[in-house]
Amino acid sequence: QLQLQESGPGLVKPSETLSLTCTVSGGSISSSSYYWGWIRQPPGKGLEWIASIYYSGGTYYNPSLKSRVTISVDTSKNQFSLELRFVTAADTAMYYCARQSTGIVTWDYWGQGSLVIVSS
Amino acid sequence: QSALTQPASVSGSPGQSITISCTGTSSDVGSYNLVSWYQQHPGKAPKLMIYEGSKRPSGVSNRFSGSKSANTASLTISGLQAEDEADYYCCSYAGSSTFVFGGGTKLTVL
């Protein structure tokens, strides 16, 4: 059974960098059938796609966040990561990592989420 | 890339049917038959309910159905049950490996 688990600091100071890692178990991140991505949800608000990555390194970003975001993959650890720079209170959210199937182009497996609060 | 438009809330009585709309543009919903719908209960991660506009993943009840017309996709839930009370989100492929979500709809089962 595929599982995704987010990890990282729960509190980040304004203007600093938010860093999260998603560990994939029960499946290989190097499969050609999937992309891997990050989606966030501010408290009480809707979902927002942040970025996606393919195991070979191809990256795709939400245009509204592109200047501050980097997504990367470490196939040796079966992990992928997110960096969001120059954070503000507006970046406070539950951050989910998820799998996107290339065949059906949708997010079919999600992690449980990691709450990140931006505050001094 | 603007968020897809969903009604903030819908409600229905047990056994009834409800429909949630999801309006996008000719650049996302209108261009691709790649709208998915997610159910989210409080404190939980979203769960895929519909993909490619109208297909159900294994294990999802056939009470859930999806459709699309032009720039608007719809999710219909028939035979409403108490456990259907949740937030529902639509998501569309928007080209160049990008995605856009809707703002979410809170379903209340009366």
mmCIF file of C-alpha atoms in Angstrom, chain B residues 5-80:
data_model
loop_
_atom_site.group_PDB
_atom_site.id
_atom_site.type_symbol
_atom_site.label_atom_id
_atom_site.label_comp_id
_atom_site.label_asym_id
_atom_site.label_seq_id
_atom_site.Cartn_x
_atom_site.Cartn_y
_atom_site.Cartn_z
ATOM 1 C CA THR B 5 -15.484 28.847 -9.183
ATOM 2 C CA GLN B 6 -17.635 26.687 -6.928
ATOM 3 C CA PRO B 7 -20.648 27.584 -4.786
ATOM 4 C CA ALA B 8 -19.621 28.103 -1.184
ATOM 5 C CA SER B 9 -22.272 25.765 0.124
ATOM 6 C CA VAL B 10 -25.028 23.369 -0.896
ATOM 7 C CA SER B 11 -27.408 21.307 1.183
ATOM 8 C CA GLY B 12 -29.844 18.473 0.819
ATOM 9 C CA SER B 13 -31.866 15.995 2.807
ATOM 10 C CA PRO B 14 -31.008 12.319 3.098
ATOM 11 C CA GLY B 15 -32.039 10.444 -0.015
ATOM 12 C CA GLN B 16 -32.110 13.544 -2.197
ATOM 13 C CA SER B 17 -29.685 14.455 -4.981
ATOM 14 C CA ILE B 18 -27.467 17.505 -5.118
ATOM 15 C CA THR B 19 -25.219 18.948 -7.791
ATOM 16 C CA ILE B 20 -22.085 21.023 -7.279
ATOM 17 C CA SER B 21 -20.856 23.146 -10.152
ATOM 18 C CA CYS B 22 -17.279 24.052 -11.010
ATOM 19 C CA THR B 23 -16.756 26.836 -13.523
ATOM 20 C CA GLY B 24 -13.454 27.485 -15.198
ATOM 21 C CA THR B 25 -12.330 28.891 -18.511
ATOM 22 C CA SER B 26 -11.523 27.744 -22.021
ATOM 23 C CA SER B 27 -7.917 27.363 -20.827
ATOM 24 C CA ASP B 28 -8.657 24.715 -18.237
ATOM 25 C CA VAL B 29 -12.064 23.044 -17.784
ATOM 26 C CA GLY B 30 -13.139 23.854 -21.324
ATOM 27 C CA SER B 31 -9.976 22.582 -22.974
ATOM 28 C CA TYR B 32 -9.494 19.254 -21.271
ATOM 29 C CA ASN B 33 -11.679 16.396 -20.093
ATOM 30 C CA LEU B 34 -9.448 16.202 -17.026
ATOM 31 C CA VAL B 35 -11.555 17.477 -14.144
ATOM 32 C CA SER B 36 -11.323 15.601 -10.884
ATOM 33 C CA TRP B 37 -13.372 15.900 -7.706
ATOM 34 C CA TYR B 38 -12.199 15.431 -4.131
ATOM 35 C CA GLN B 39 -14.064 14.879 -0.885
ATOM 36 C CA GLN B 40 -12.517 16.231 2.303
ATOM 37 C CA HIS B 41 -13.783 15.531 5.786
ATOM 38 C CA PRO B 42 -12.629 17.800 8.630
ATOM 39 C CA GLY B 43 -9.020 17.208 9.588
ATOM 40 C CA LYS B 44 -8.492 14.705 6.784
ATOM 41 C CA ALA B 45 -6.644 14.700 3.495
ATOM 42 C CA PRO B 46 -8.686 15.031 0.296
ATOM 43 C CA LYS B 47 -9.974 11.801 -1.236
ATOM 44 C CA LEU B 48 -10.321 11.318 -4.994
ATOM 45 C CA MET B 49 -13.961 10.705 -5.947
ATOM 46 C CA ILE B 50 -14.090 11.402 -9.698
ATOM 47 C CA TYR B 51 -11.381 11.692 -12.354
ATOM 48 C CA GLU B 52 -11.371 12.478 -16.069
ATOM 49 C CA GLY B 53 -14.678 14.223 -15.570
ATOM 50 C CA SER B 54 -16.862 11.201 -14.936
ATOM 51 C CA LYS B 55 -14.827 8.158 -13.928
ATOM 52 C CA ARG B 56 -14.905 6.692 -10.427
ATOM 53 C CA PRO B 57 -11.875 5.128 -8.740
ATOM 54 C CA SER B 58 -12.321 1.649 -7.375
ATOM 55 C CA GLY B 59 -14.240 1.721 -4.112
ATOM 56 C CA VAL B 60 -16.103 4.982 -4.703
ATOM 57 C CA SER B 61 -19.872 4.646 -4.557
ATOM 58 C CA ASN B 62 -21.810 4.887 -7.825
ATOM 59 C CA ARG B 63 -23.942 7.528 -6.098
ATOM 60 C CA PHE B 64 -21.191 9.925 -7.161
ATOM 61 C CA SER B 65 -21.163 11.007 -10.794
ATOM 62 C CA GLY B 66 -19.510 13.729 -12.827
ATOM 63 C CA SER B 67 -20.179 15.572 -16.041
ATOM 64 C CA LYS B 68 -19.027 18.578 -18.039
ATOM 65 C CA SER B 69 -20.523 21.118 -20.382
ATOM 66 C CA ALA B 70 -18.328 23.744 -21.964
ATOM 67 C CA ASN B 71 -16.390 25.490 -19.187
ATOM 68 C CA THR B 72 -18.421 24.030 -16.320
ATOM 69 C CA ALA B 73 -18.002 20.662 -14.654
ATOM 70 C CA SER B 74 -20.503 19.203 -12.221
ATOM 71 C CA LEU B 75 -20.516 16.649 -9.426
ATOM 72 C CA THR B 76 -23.818 14.973 -8.597
ATOM 73 C CA ILE B 77 -24.401 12.976 -5.454
ATOM 74 C CA SER B 78 -27.580 10.931 -5.453
ATOM 75 C CA GLY B 79 -29.242 9.244 -2.501
ATOM 76 C CA LEU B 80 -27.573 11.607 -0.043
#
